[in-house]
Short mmCIF file of C-alpha atoms in Angstrom, two decimals:
data_model
loop_
_atom_site.label_atom_id
_atom_site.label_comp_id
_atom_site.label_asym_id
_atom_site.label_seq_id
_atom_site.Cartn_x
_atom_site.Cartn_y
_atom_site.Cartn_z
CA MET A 851 -7.34 -30.34 78.40
CA GLU A 852 -5.38 -33.14 76.77
CA ARG A 853 -8.14 -33.55 74.17
CA THR A 854 -8.17 -29.79 73.52
CA SER A 855 -4.37 -29.67 73.05
CA ALA A 856 -4.48 -32.65 70.69
CA LEU A 857 -7.24 -31.04 68.62
CA ALA A 858 -5.30 -27.77 68.41
CA GLY A 859 -2.24 -29.67 67.22
CA LEU A 860 -4.22 -31.40 64.48
CA LEU A 861 -5.69 -28.09 63.28
CA LEU A 862 -2.23 -26.51 63.16
CA ALA A 863 -0.85 -29.43 61.18
CA ALA A 864 -3.79 -29.21 58.78
CA ALA A 865 -3.22 -25.47 58.32
CA LEU A 866 0.45 -26.07 57.51
CA CYS A 867 -0.47 -28.73 54.96
CA ALA A 868 -3.00 -26.40 53.35
CA ALA A 869 -0.45 -23.57 52.96
CA PRO A 870 0.30 -22.78 49.29
CA GLN A 871 2.97 -25.12 48.01
CA ASP A 872 4.34 -22.46 45.61
CA ALA A 873 4.89 -19.84 48.35
CA GLY A 874 8.27 -18.29 47.73
CA LYS A 875 8.43 -19.81 44.25
CA PRO A 876 10.22 -17.44 41.80
CA ALA A 877 8.10 -15.61 39.17
CA SER A 878 7.81 -17.11 35.68
CA ARG A 879 10.78 -16.56 33.43
CA PRO A 880 10.14 -13.88 30.73
CA GLU A 881 9.09 -15.53 27.49
CA ILE A 882 7.76 -14.58 24.07
CA HIS A 883 6.41 -17.43 21.99
CA GLY A 884 4.14 -17.84 19.01
CA ALA A 885 3.81 -19.20 15.50
CA VAL A 886 4.31 -18.11 11.90
CA LEU A 887 1.45 -19.03 9.58
CA GLU A 888 0.71 -18.64 5.89
CA ALA A 889 -1.91 -15.95 5.29
CA GLY A 890 -5.23 -17.35 4.12
CA THR A 891 -4.42 -21.01 4.75
CA SER A 892 -3.06 -20.79 8.34
CA GLN A 893 -0.57 -23.51 7.44
CA PRO A 894 2.73 -23.36 9.40
CA VAL A 895 5.70 -21.66 7.76
CA VAL A 896 8.75 -23.78 8.54
CA ASP A 897 12.34 -22.45 8.85
CA ALA A 898 11.31 -18.81 8.86
CA ASP A 899 13.71 -16.37 10.55
CA VAL A 900 12.07 -14.65 13.54
CA SER A 901 13.92 -11.74 15.18
CA LEU A 902 13.41 -10.18 18.60
CA TYR A 903 13.77 -6.41 19.11
CA PHE A 904 13.89 -4.59 22.45
CA ARG A 905 12.04 -1.25 22.41
CA GLY A 906 12.78 -0.28 26.02
CA GLU A 907 11.82 -0.84 29.64
CA GLU A 908 9.20 1.93 29.35
CA ARG A 909 6.61 2.35 26.62
CA PRO A 910 8.37 4.24 23.79
CA SER A 911 6.82 7.59 22.91
CA ILE A 912 8.22 7.34 19.37
CA ARG A 913 8.04 4.11 17.40
CA VAL A 914 11.44 3.57 15.84
CA ALA A 915 11.71 1.35 12.76
CA LEU A 916 12.87 -2.15 13.67
CA GLY A 917 15.75 -1.95 11.23
CA VAL A 918 17.15 0.98 13.21
CA LEU A 919 16.96 -0.90 16.53
CA GLY A 920 18.86 -3.99 15.44
CA ALA A 921 17.78 -7.50 16.40
CA GLN A 922 18.51 -8.68 19.94
CA SER A 923 18.34 -12.32 18.86
CA THR A 924 17.05 -14.46 16.00
CA THR A 925 15.60 -17.96 15.86
CA ARG A 926 13.92 -20.23 13.32
CA THR A 927 10.46 -21.73 13.31
CA ASP A 928 10.11 -25.49 13.77
CA PHE A 929 7.99 -27.92 11.74
CA THR A 930 4.84 -26.53 13.39
CA GLY A 931 5.78 -22.93 12.65
CA ALA A 932 6.42 -22.29 16.35
CA PHE A 933 9.16 -20.14 17.88
CA ALA A 934 10.15 -18.93 21.37
CA PHE A 935 12.42 -16.35 22.99
CA HIS A 936 13.51 -16.02 26.64
CA PRO A 937 14.63 -12.40 27.12
CA ASP A 938 16.57 -11.55 30.27
CA LYS A 939 14.32 -8.68 31.37
CA LEU A 940 10.80 -7.32 31.20
CA GLY A 941 9.81 -4.49 28.93
CA PHE A 942 8.51 -3.61 25.49
CA TYR A 943 9.50 -5.85 22.59
CA ALA A 944 8.72 -6.49 18.96
CA VAL A 945 9.07 -9.66 16.91
CA ALA A 946 9.34 -9.77 13.13
CA VAL A 947 9.58 -12.60 10.61
CA ARG A 948 11.04 -13.04 7.17
CA LYS A 949 11.64 -15.89 4.76
CA GLU A 950 12.96 -15.89 1.23
CA GLY A 951 10.13 -16.22 -1.29
CA TYR A 952 7.57 -14.79 1.15
CA SER A 953 6.41 -11.27 1.97
CA ALA A 954 4.10 -9.43 4.32
CA PRO A 955 0.44 -10.04 3.46
CA GLY A 956 -1.72 -7.24 2.09
CA GLN A 957 -4.39 -5.35 4.00
CA GLY A 958 -6.37 -7.65 6.30
CA GLY A 959 -4.01 -10.58 5.76
CA GLY A 960 -2.22 -10.30 9.11
CA ASN A 961 1.12 -8.89 10.25
CA SER A 962 4.69 -9.98 9.73
CA SER A 963 5.71 -8.06 12.87
CA LYS A 964 4.03 -7.48 16.23
CA ASP A 965 4.68 -5.61 19.48
CA VAL A 966 4.70 -7.63 22.72
CA THR A 967 4.75 -6.27 26.29
CA LEU A 968 6.18 -8.25 29.22
CA THR A 969 5.32 -7.11 32.76
CA ALA A 970 5.83 -8.51 36.26
CA ALA A 971 2.14 -9.43 36.34
CA ASP A 972 2.24 -10.98 32.89
CA PRO A 973 5.80 -11.98 31.92
CA VAL A 974 4.77 -14.27 29.06
CA GLY A 975 3.69 -12.87 25.69
CA GLU A 976 2.41 -14.44 22.49
CA ALA A 977 2.62 -13.35 18.85
CA ARG A 978 1.02 -14.83 15.75
CA LEU A 979 2.80 -13.69 12.59
CA PHE A 980 1.82 -14.17 8.97
CA LEU A 981 3.68 -14.49 5.67
CA ALA A 982 2.45 -14.96 2.13
CA ARG A 983 3.87 -16.34 -1.08
CA PRO A 984 3.62 -14.12 -4.18
CA GLY A 985 0.56 -14.48 -6.39
CA ARG A 986 -0.31 -13.52 -9.96
CA VAL A 987 -3.15 -11.95 -11.92
CA ALA A 988 -3.77 -12.71 -15.60
CA GLY A 989 -6.43 -11.85 -18.14
CA SER A 990 -7.08 -10.55 -21.63
CA VAL A 991 -8.07 -7.17 -23.08
CA VAL A 992 -10.33 -6.53 -26.08
CA ASP A 993 -11.57 -3.33 -27.69
CA GLU A 994 -15.15 -2.70 -26.58
CA THR A 995 -16.19 -1.48 -30.04
CA THR A 996 -14.55 -4.09 -32.27
CA ASP A 997 -14.36 -6.96 -29.75
CA LYS A 998 -10.85 -7.67 -31.05
CA PRO A 999 -7.80 -8.32 -28.83
CA LEU A 1000 -5.72 -5.24 -28.04
CA PRO A 1001 -1.98 -5.90 -28.35
CA ASN A 1002 0.72 -3.68 -26.81
CA LEU A 1003 -1.73 -2.03 -24.41
CA SER A 1004 -0.23 -0.80 -21.15
CA LEU A 1005 -2.34 -1.39 -18.04
CA LEU A 1006 -1.96 -1.49 -14.29
CA VAL A 1007 -2.72 -4.16 -11.71
CA ALA A 1008 -3.25 -2.20 -8.47
CA GLU A 1009 -3.82 -3.29 -4.89
CA VAL A 1010 -6.97 -1.84 -3.33
CA ARG A 1011 -6.87 -0.54 0.23
CA ASN A 1012 -9.48 0.99 2.48
CA VAL A 1013 -8.35 4.47 3.56
CA ASP A 1014 -10.70 6.41 5.85
CA GLY A 1015 -13.68 4.52 4.46
CA PHE A 1016 -12.71 5.07 0.81
CA HIS A 1017 -11.02 2.80 -1.68
CA ALA A 1018 -7.51 3.74 -2.74
CA ALA A 1019 -5.49 1.96 -5.39
CA SER A 1020 -1.77 1.47 -4.95
CA GLY A 1021 0.29 0.78 -8.04
CA GLY A 1022 3.38 0.33 -5.87
CA ALA A 1023 1.94 -2.92 -4.49
CA GLY A 1024 0.96 -4.17 -7.94
CA GLY A 1025 2.59 -3.91 -11.30
CA VAL A 1026 2.43 -2.65 -14.86
CA ALA A 1027 1.75 -5.05 -17.73
CA THR A 1028 1.69 -4.84 -21.52
CA THR A 1029 -0.63 -7.09 -23.47
CA GLY A 1030 0.79 -9.56 -25.96
CA PRO A 1031 -0.26 -10.07 -29.60
CA ASP A 1032 -3.34 -11.98 -28.40
CA GLY A 1033 -4.31 -9.30 -25.85
CA ARG A 1034 -3.22 -11.49 -22.91
CA PHE A 1035 -1.36 -10.11 -19.89
CA VAL A 1036 0.03 -11.41 -16.62
CA VAL A 1037 1.45 -9.66 -13.55
CA THR A 1038 3.45 -11.81 -11.11
CA ASN A 1039 5.08 -11.36 -7.71
CA LEU A 1040 1.96 -9.87 -6.10
CA ARG A 1041 1.62 -9.96 -2.35
CA ALA A 1042 -1.61 -11.40 -0.96
CA GLY A 1043 -4.40 -8.82 -1.10
CA GLU A 1044 -7.25 -7.41 -3.19
CA TYR A 1045 -6.54 -6.16 -6.72
CA VAL A 1046 -8.14 -4.42 -9.67
CA VAL A 1047 -6.98 -4.13 -13.26
CA VAL A 1048 -6.84 -0.52 -14.43
CA THR A 1049 -7.11 0.29 -18.12
CA GLN A 1050 -5.67 3.73 -18.71
CA PRO A 1051 -4.72 6.31 -21.35
CA GLN A 1052 -1.70 5.20 -23.31
CA ARG A 1053 -0.14 8.64 -23.42
CA ASN A 1054 1.35 9.29 -20.00
CA GLY A 1055 3.82 11.41 -18.11
CA LYS A 1056 5.86 14.20 -19.63
CA GLU A 1057 4.71 13.44 -23.17
CA ARG A 1058 1.34 14.89 -22.18
CA LEU A 1059 2.79 18.35 -21.43
CA LEU A 1060 3.62 20.93 -24.09
CA THR A 1061 5.26 24.30 -23.41
CA LYS A 1062 5.25 25.24 -27.11
CA PHE A 1063 1.99 24.83 -28.99
CA SER A 1064 -0.07 26.32 -31.81
CA ASP A 1065 -3.70 27.37 -32.16
CA THR A 1066 -4.31 24.01 -33.82
CA ASP A 1067 -2.89 22.25 -30.74
CA LEU A 1068 -5.25 24.24 -28.52
CA LYS A 1069 -8.30 23.08 -30.46
CA ALA A 1070 -7.36 19.42 -30.95
CA VAL A 1071 -9.26 16.61 -29.18
CA ASP A 1072 -7.53 13.26 -28.72
CA GLN A 1073 -8.82 9.69 -28.68
CA ASP A 1074 -7.37 7.43 -26.03
CA TYR A 1075 -8.46 4.62 -23.76
CA GLU A 1076 -10.56 5.43 -20.73
CA ARG A 1077 -9.33 4.92 -17.19
CA ALA A 1078 -11.58 2.19 -15.79
CA TYR A 1079 -11.35 -0.34 -12.99
CA TRP A 1080 -12.04 -4.05 -13.59
CA PRO A 1081 -13.97 -6.08 -12.58
CA GLY A 1082 -16.61 -3.39 -12.75
CA GLY A 1083 -15.58 -1.22 -15.67
CA HIS A 1084 -16.30 2.17 -14.09
CA ASP A 1085 -14.77 4.05 -11.16
CA LEU A 1086 -12.81 2.64 -8.23
CA GLU A 1087 -15.67 2.85 -5.73
CA THR A 1088 -17.90 0.55 -7.81
CA ALA A 1089 -15.13 -1.89 -8.74
CA ILE A 1090 -15.21 -5.45 -7.37
CA PRO A 1091 -11.61 -6.35 -6.45
CA VAL A 1092 -10.38 -9.90 -6.90
CA VAL A 1093 -8.75 -11.61 -3.92
CA VAL A 1094 -5.24 -12.91 -4.55
CA GLY A 1095 -4.36 -15.36 -1.80
CA SER A 1096 -0.93 -16.56 -0.82
CA GLY A 1097 0.63 -18.20 -3.88
CA ALA A 1098 -2.64 -17.97 -5.84
CA SER A 1099 -3.04 -17.45 -9.59
CA VAL A 1100 -6.21 -15.53 -10.52
CA ASP A 1101 -7.57 -15.09 -14.05
CA ILE A 1102 -9.61 -11.92 -14.09
CA GLY A 1103 -11.27 -12.80 -17.42
CA THR A 1104 -11.84 -10.41 -20.32
CA VAL A 1105 -11.38 -6.67 -19.85
CA ARG A 1106 -13.18 -4.45 -22.36
CA ALA A 1107 -11.23 -1.24 -22.97
CA ARG A 1108 -13.11 1.83 -24.25
CA ALA A 1109 -11.60 4.55 -26.45
CA VAL A 1110 -13.11 7.94 -25.54
CA PRO A 1111 -12.36 11.62 -26.28
CA HIS A 1112 -9.60 13.16 -24.19
CA TYR A 1113 -9.51 16.92 -23.84
CA ARG A 1114 -6.78 19.48 -23.22
CA LEU A 1115 -6.04 21.89 -20.39
CA ARG A 1116 -4.32 25.22 -21.03
CA VAL A 1117 -2.53 26.43 -17.88
CA ARG A 1118 -1.36 29.99 -17.32
CA VAL A 1119 1.10 30.69 -14.46
CA PRO A 1120 1.77 34.44 -14.00
CA ALA A 1121 5.51 35.04 -14.41
CA ALA A 1122 5.42 37.54 -11.53
CA THR A 1123 4.88 34.65 -9.09
CA CYS A 1124 8.16 32.92 -10.07
CA SER A 1125 11.87 33.58 -10.01
CA PRO A 1126 13.58 33.28 -13.41
CA GLN A 1127 15.54 30.18 -12.36
CA ASP A 1128 12.60 28.36 -10.79
CA THR A 1129 11.20 25.11 -12.14
CA MET A 1130 7.98 23.32 -11.19
CA ALA A 1131 6.78 19.80 -10.64
CA VAL A 1132 3.31 19.19 -12.10
CA TYR A 1133 0.90 16.66 -10.60
CA GLU A 1134 -2.58 15.47 -11.51
CA GLN A 1135 -4.99 14.25 -8.84
CA TYR A 1136 -8.18 12.31 -9.44
CA PRO A 1137 -10.16 9.92 -7.20
CA GLY A 1138 -7.84 7.22 -5.89
CA TYR A 1139 -4.65 8.56 -7.48
CA LEU A 1140 -2.04 11.30 -7.39
CA THR A 1141 0.32 11.02 -10.33
CA GLY A 1142 3.24 13.08 -11.61
CA ILE A 1143 3.11 14.59 -15.08
CA ALA A 1144 6.47 16.42 -15.24
CA GLU A 1145 9.22 17.37 -12.79
CA ASP A 1146 11.16 20.26 -14.35
CA VAL A 1147 8.78 22.66 -16.10
CA PRO A 1148 9.96 26.30 -16.25
CA CYS A 1149 7.99 28.31 -13.70
CA GLY A 1150 5.86 31.02 -15.29
CA ALA A 1151 5.63 29.15 -18.59
CA GLU A 1152 2.32 28.60 -20.30
CA MET A 1153 1.49 24.90 -20.59
CA LEU A 1154 -0.84 22.71 -22.56
CA ILE A 1155 -1.60 19.39 -20.87
CA THR A 1156 -3.35 16.67 -22.86
CA GLY A 1157 -5.15 13.50 -21.85
CA PHE A 1158 -8.16 14.44 -19.72
CA ALA A 1159 -11.24 12.27 -20.09
CA PRO A 1160 -14.50 13.79 -18.78
CA GLY A 1161 -14.37 13.95 -14.98
CA SER A 1162 -13.21 15.89 -11.93
CA TYR A 1163 -9.52 16.62 -11.37
CA ARG A 1164 -7.09 18.73 -9.41
CA LEU A 1165 -3.87 20.21 -10.79
CA ILE A 1166 -1.01 20.70 -8.33
CA LEU A 1167 2.09 22.76 -9.14
CA THR A 1168 5.08 22.79 -6.77
CA VAL A 1169 8.14 25.02 -7.09
CA ASN A 1170 11.32 22.97 -6.95
CA ARG A 1171 13.25 24.65 -4.17
CA ARG A 1172 15.74 23.03 -1.86
CA THR A 1173 14.07 23.81 1.45
CA ALA A 1174 10.51 22.94 2.38
CA GLU A 1175 10.09 26.38 3.97
CA ALA A 1176 10.75 28.13 0.66
CA ARG A 1177 8.68 25.76 -1.46
CA GLU A 1178 5.47 27.17 -2.93
CA THR A 1179 2.50 25.17 -4.16
CA ALA A 1180 -0.57 26.00 -6.21
CA SER A 1181 -3.59 23.71 -6.28
CA ILE A 1182 -6.75 24.15 -8.30
CA PRO A 1183 -9.71 21.83 -8.99
CA PHE A 1184 -11.29 21.68 -12.43
CA VAL A 1185 -13.91 19.70 -14.31
CA ILE A 1186 -13.65 18.40 -17.87
CA LYS A 1187 -17.00 17.98 -19.64
CA ASP A 1188 -16.88 17.92 -23.45
CA GLU A 1189 -14.35 20.60 -24.46
CA ASN A 1190 -10.84 21.92 -23.90
CA ILE A 1191 -10.58 24.45 -21.07
CA GLU A 1192 -8.20 27.03 -19.57
CA ILE A 1193 -7.18 27.72 -15.95
CA THR A 1194 -4.84 30.22 -14.27
#
């Protein structure tokens, strides 16, 4: 009996020793940590301002812009690019970073903001954020026929994005350049991403639209430079974009611009479909682009629009009315082959 009692006591002592040492230990303190890296190089970005935003204790059904929320707190990255926050409650958060001289990377280059969720089961979250220094694209343009430099030629450096499986070019993320006397051009302050150089007709915007014209105007055919995407020299889908990394300078080489016939489009808008005081905005759509031609054309007026190289297009007319409910739009596709055409 004594031996049995002694053995039972030893087993009880062993069980107490084996009990979890962290029983009753409080849960981990909520924390969001991470690092800010330079896109492409993954080098740390030091002294970047990282802000913490609280989206709510429950998953928000509507994502409000971070600028509307207001930052809960802000910290700076250390020499390793690291940062950390210790919020006082669980919930749904976002972190965002900024630093002067840097911007958000282009498509595929990473994010400069990220959502983080803290729960009782997982109160610690991590976020890797990316920034990029501006880059530049340079090159030269020559006439394909004469092989001579083309001075004072306006062109576009456009960022290429993948939208629903198709390439789309965004001029807003690039820039417009004009070649110098030697045909050279440079576009700076580009965010990291993929870019093409777009040669384009030199007659643009409202100067292409005539509301008063003669029979001679109706028959005329213009010569202007073709819209083409370089490297490649054809349409956007067959172009080979150049990659501009963070802080990189890329020379795209020699672009060969082609002068081709540009035809004219006569547009008839029945006056019965418009009020006398109405005006229209006129847009042209072609693969990869939607561009405005004019904003205040009298509705019901006959128009002559110049500057169409052979290809497929869509013309969009929108009545300028104050409310969206009252706004009317007409849209019609057309194809330019080798002559001026008319549409209604």
